[in-house]
Amino acid sequence: QVQLVESGGGWVQAGGSLRLSCAASGRTLSIIAMGWFRQAPGKEREWVAAIQWNGGNPHYADSVKGRFTISKDNAKNTVYLQMNSLKAEDTAVYSCGAISKAGGRYDYWGQGTQVTVSS
């Protein structure tokens, strides 16, 4: 099993920045990639960004490209989402997920962290 714990959410004014963290523990050797998702009230969950477990191949949804950066600290087994130039429409619960070798899909999820951007 893999456990994921997010942190770093909060309230920020439009134009501001926040950094989210997702710490992985347990059978981390089974992970091949990590991703961030978000879900705003009344909307479907939206994929935001993803990165390979070795820190390679970061890629982003068009809605956040150029503003958000995903990265990984290999020593800490932690994935970060640096969010700059935040907009009110970025307000959502952000969750991280892990893709395992066995499942080949997002098998593990964190509990989510709220990000609120005030205009």
PDB file of C-alpha atoms in Angstrom:
ATOM      1  CA  GLN A   1       0.000   0.000   0.000  1.00  0.00           C
ATOM      2  CA  VAL A   2       0.961   3.602  -0.556  1.00  0.00           C
ATOM      3  CA  GLN A   3      -0.091   6.471   1.667  1.00  0.00           C
ATOM      4  CA  LEU A   4      -0.294  10.022   0.348  1.00  0.00           C
ATOM      5  CA  VAL A   5      -0.590  13.099   2.541  1.00  0.00           C
ATOM      6  CA  GLU A   6      -1.138  16.559   1.078  1.00  0.00           C
ATOM      7  CA  SER A   7      -0.386  19.852   2.747  1.00  0.00           C
ATOM      8  CA  GLY A   8       0.033  23.496   1.873  1.00  0.00           C
ATOM      9  CA  GLY A   9      -3.462  24.550   0.933  1.00  0.00           C
ATOM     10  CA  GLY A  10      -5.038  27.742   2.193  1.00  0.00           C
ATOM     11  CA  TRP A  11      -6.419  31.114   1.251  1.00  0.00           C
ATOM     12  CA  VAL A  12      -4.670  33.553  -1.042  1.00  0.00           C
ATOM     13  CA  GLN A  13      -5.596  36.643  -3.005  1.00  0.00           C
ATOM     14  CA  ALA A  14      -5.715  36.514  -6.775  1.00  0.00           C
ATOM     15  CA  GLY A  15      -2.244  36.875  -8.228  1.00  0.00           C
ATOM     16  CA  GLY A  16      -0.656  35.207  -5.237  1.00  0.00           C
ATOM     17  CA  SER A  17       1.161  31.906  -4.858  1.00  0.00           C
ATOM     18  CA  LEU A  18       0.868  28.697  -2.897  1.00  0.00           C
ATOM     19  CA  ARG A  19       2.907  25.514  -2.831  1.00  0.00           C
ATOM     20  CA  LEU A  20       1.244  22.178  -2.252  1.00  0.00           C
ATOM     21  CA  SER A  21       3.109  19.122  -1.038  1.00  0.00           C
ATOM     22  CA  CYS A  22       2.248  15.449  -1.364  1.00  0.00           C
ATOM     23  CA  ALA A  23       4.326  13.125   0.773  1.00  0.00           C
ATOM     24  CA  ALA A  24       4.321   9.453  -0.205  1.00  0.00           C
ATOM     25  CA  SER A  25       5.085   6.602   2.157  1.00  0.00           C
ATOM     26  CA  GLY A  26       4.729   2.848   2.252  1.00  0.00           C
ATOM     27  CA  ARG A  27       5.443   0.854  -0.912  1.00  0.00           C
ATOM     28  CA  THR A  28       6.798   3.801  -2.866  1.00  0.00           C
ATOM     29  CA  LEU A  29       8.896   1.506  -5.071  1.00  0.00           C
ATOM     30  CA  SER A  30       5.618   0.482  -6.695  1.00  0.00           C
ATOM     31  CA  ILE A  31       4.904   4.037  -7.895  1.00  0.00           C
ATOM     32  CA  ILE A  32       5.643   5.000 -11.483  1.00  0.00           C
ATOM     33  CA  ALA A  33       4.072   8.467 -11.628  1.00  0.00           C
ATOM     34  CA  MET A  34       2.290  11.049  -9.525  1.00  0.00           C
ATOM     35  CA  GLY A  35      -0.353  13.571 -10.421  1.00  0.00           C
ATOM     36  CA  TRP A  36      -2.329  16.481  -9.041  1.00  0.00           C
ATOM     37  CA  PHE A  37      -6.053  16.837  -9.564  1.00  0.00           C
ATOM     38  CA  ARG A  38      -8.588  19.387  -8.430  1.00  0.00           C
ATOM     39  CA  GLN A  39     -12.319  19.525  -7.948  1.00  0.00           C
ATOM     40  CA  ALA A  40     -14.307  22.703  -7.595  1.00  0.00           C
ATOM     41  CA  PRO A  41     -17.823  22.727  -6.113  1.00  0.00           C
ATOM     42  CA  GLY A  42     -20.353  21.432  -8.613  1.00  0.00           C
ATOM     43  CA  LYS A  43     -17.676  20.438 -11.126  1.00  0.00           C
ATOM     44  CA  GLU A  44     -16.004  17.205 -12.130  1.00  0.00           C
ATOM     45  CA  ARG A  45     -12.525  16.366 -10.980  1.00  0.00           C
ATOM     46  CA  GLU A  46      -9.930  17.892 -13.300  1.00  0.00           C
ATOM     47  CA  TRP A  47      -6.411  16.670 -13.942  1.00  0.00           C
ATOM     48  CA  VAL A  48      -3.861  19.425 -13.312  1.00  0.00           C
ATOM     49  CA  ALA A  49      -0.341  18.067 -13.682  1.00  0.00           C
ATOM     50  CA  ALA A  50       1.713  14.886 -13.533  1.00  0.00           C
ATOM     51  CA  ILE A  51       5.305  13.793 -13.213  1.00  0.00           C
ATOM     52  CA  GLN A  52       7.192  10.528 -13.419  1.00  0.00           C
ATOM     53  CA  TRP A  53       8.330   9.055 -10.119  1.00  0.00           C
ATOM     54  CA  ASN A  54      11.959   9.729 -11.072  1.00  0.00           C
ATOM     55  CA  GLY A  55      11.076  13.416 -11.478  1.00  0.00           C
ATOM     56  CA  GLY A  56      11.012  13.386 -15.246  1.00  0.00           C
ATOM     57  CA  ASN A  57       8.470  14.398 -17.895  1.00  0.00           C
ATOM     58  CA  PRO A  58       6.389  16.984 -16.065  1.00  0.00           C
ATOM     59  CA  HIS A  59       3.249  17.911 -17.985  1.00  0.00           C
ATOM     60  CA  TYR A  60       0.297  20.168 -17.389  1.00  0.00           C
ATOM     61  CA  ALA A  61      -3.287  20.917 -18.218  1.00  0.00           C
ATOM     62  CA  ASP A  62      -3.653  23.885 -20.542  1.00  0.00           C
ATOM     63  CA  SER A  63      -5.521  25.781 -17.831  1.00  0.00           C
ATOM     64  CA  VAL A  64      -2.438  25.908 -15.593  1.00  0.00           C
ATOM     65  CA  LYS A  65       0.444  25.761 -18.055  1.00  0.00           C
ATOM     66  CA  GLY A  66       2.911  28.565 -17.449  1.00  0.00           C
ATOM     67  CA  ARG A  67       1.557  29.234 -13.945  1.00  0.00           C
ATOM     68  CA  PHE A  68       1.947  25.923 -12.103  1.00  0.00           C
ATOM     69  CA  THR A  69       5.082  23.814 -11.727  1.00  0.00           C
ATOM     70  CA  ILE A  70       5.173  20.202 -10.583  1.00  0.00           C
ATOM     71  CA  SER A  71       8.384  18.835  -9.129  1.00  0.00           C
ATOM     72  CA  LYS A  72       9.664  16.004  -6.968  1.00  0.00           C
ATOM     73  CA  ASP A  73      12.156  15.707  -4.164  1.00  0.00           C
ATOM     74  CA  ASN A  74      13.455  12.175  -4.571  1.00  0.00           C
ATOM     75  CA  ALA A  75      15.094  12.113  -1.149  1.00  0.00           C
ATOM     76  CA  LYS A  76      11.826  13.006   0.567  1.00  0.00           C
ATOM     77  CA  ASN A  77       9.460  11.047  -1.709  1.00  0.00           C
ATOM     78  CA  THR A  78       7.490  14.249  -1.969  1.00  0.00           C
ATOM     79  CA  VAL A  79       5.847  15.853  -4.979  1.00  0.00           C
ATOM     80  CA  TYR A  80       5.207  19.577  -5.029  1.00  0.00           C
ATOM     81  CA  LEU A  81       2.844  21.795  -6.970  1.00  0.00           C
ATOM     82  CA  GLN A  82       4.028  25.391  -7.071  1.00  0.00           C
ATOM     83  CA  MET A  83       1.080  27.572  -8.034  1.00  0.00           C
ATOM     84  CA  ASN A  84       1.739  31.138  -9.145  1.00  0.00           C
ATOM     85  CA  SER A  85      -0.488  33.852 -10.571  1.00  0.00           C
ATOM     86  CA  LEU A  86      -3.465  32.213  -8.947  1.00  0.00           C
ATOM     87  CA  LYS A  87      -6.930  33.037 -10.204  1.00  0.00           C
ATOM     88  CA  ALA A  88     -10.329  32.736  -8.572  1.00  0.00           C
ATOM     89  CA  GLU A  89     -11.111  29.841 -10.908  1.00  0.00           C
ATOM     90  CA  ASP A  90      -8.236  27.870  -9.372  1.00  0.00           C
ATOM     91  CA  THR A  91     -10.293  27.539  -6.191  1.00  0.00           C
ATOM     92  CA  ALA A  92     -10.826  23.836  -5.540  1.00  0.00           C
ATOM     93  CA  VAL A  93      -9.899  20.882  -3.407  1.00  0.00           C
ATOM     94  CA  TYR A  94      -6.543  19.666  -4.700  1.00  0.00           C
ATOM     95  CA  SER A  95      -5.623  15.997  -4.393  1.00  0.00           C
ATOM     96  CA  CYS A  96      -2.566  14.023  -5.344  1.00  0.00           C
ATOM     97  CA  GLY A  97      -2.672  10.566  -6.803  1.00  0.00           C
ATOM     98  CA  ALA A  98      -0.151   7.842  -7.503  1.00  0.00           C
ATOM     99  CA  ILE A  99      -0.010   5.429 -10.421  1.00  0.00           C
ATOM    100  CA  SER A 100       1.312   2.019  -9.468  1.00  0.00           C
ATOM    101  CA  LYS A 101       3.145  -0.496 -11.617  1.00  0.00           C
ATOM    102  CA  ALA A 102       0.519  -3.108 -10.887  1.00  0.00           C
ATOM    103  CA  GLY A 103      -2.570  -1.043 -11.668  1.00  0.00           C
ATOM    104  CA  GLY A 104      -1.295   1.287 -14.358  1.00  0.00           C
ATOM    105  CA  ARG A 105      -3.769   3.909 -13.221  1.00  0.00           C
ATOM    106  CA  TYR A 106      -4.254   6.220 -10.247  1.00  0.00           C
ATOM    107  CA  ASP A 107      -4.577   3.628  -7.510  1.00  0.00           C
ATOM    108  CA  TYR A 108      -3.768   5.738  -4.474  1.00  0.00           C
ATOM    109  CA  TRP A 109      -5.100   9.115  -3.371  1.00  0.00           C
ATOM    110  CA  GLY A 110      -4.480  11.643  -0.679  1.00  0.00           C
ATOM    111  CA  GLN A 111      -7.198  13.237   1.403  1.00  0.00           C
ATOM    112  CA  GLY A 112      -7.146  16.549  -0.456  1.00  0.00           C
ATOM    113  CA  THR A 113      -6.348  20.101   0.562  1.00  0.00           C
ATOM    114  CA  GLN A 114      -8.493  23.178   0.010  1.00  0.00           C
ATOM    115  CA  VAL A 115      -7.179  26.070  -2.045  1.00  0.00           C
ATOM    116  CA  THR A 116      -9.239  29.234  -2.027  1.00  0.00           C
ATOM    117  CA  VAL A 117      -8.320  32.178  -4.237  1.00  0.00           C
ATOM    118  CA  SER A 118     -10.090  35.402  -3.465  1.00  0.00           C
ATOM    119  CA  SER A 119     -10.654  37.951  -6.165  1.00  0.00           C
TER     120      SER A 119
END
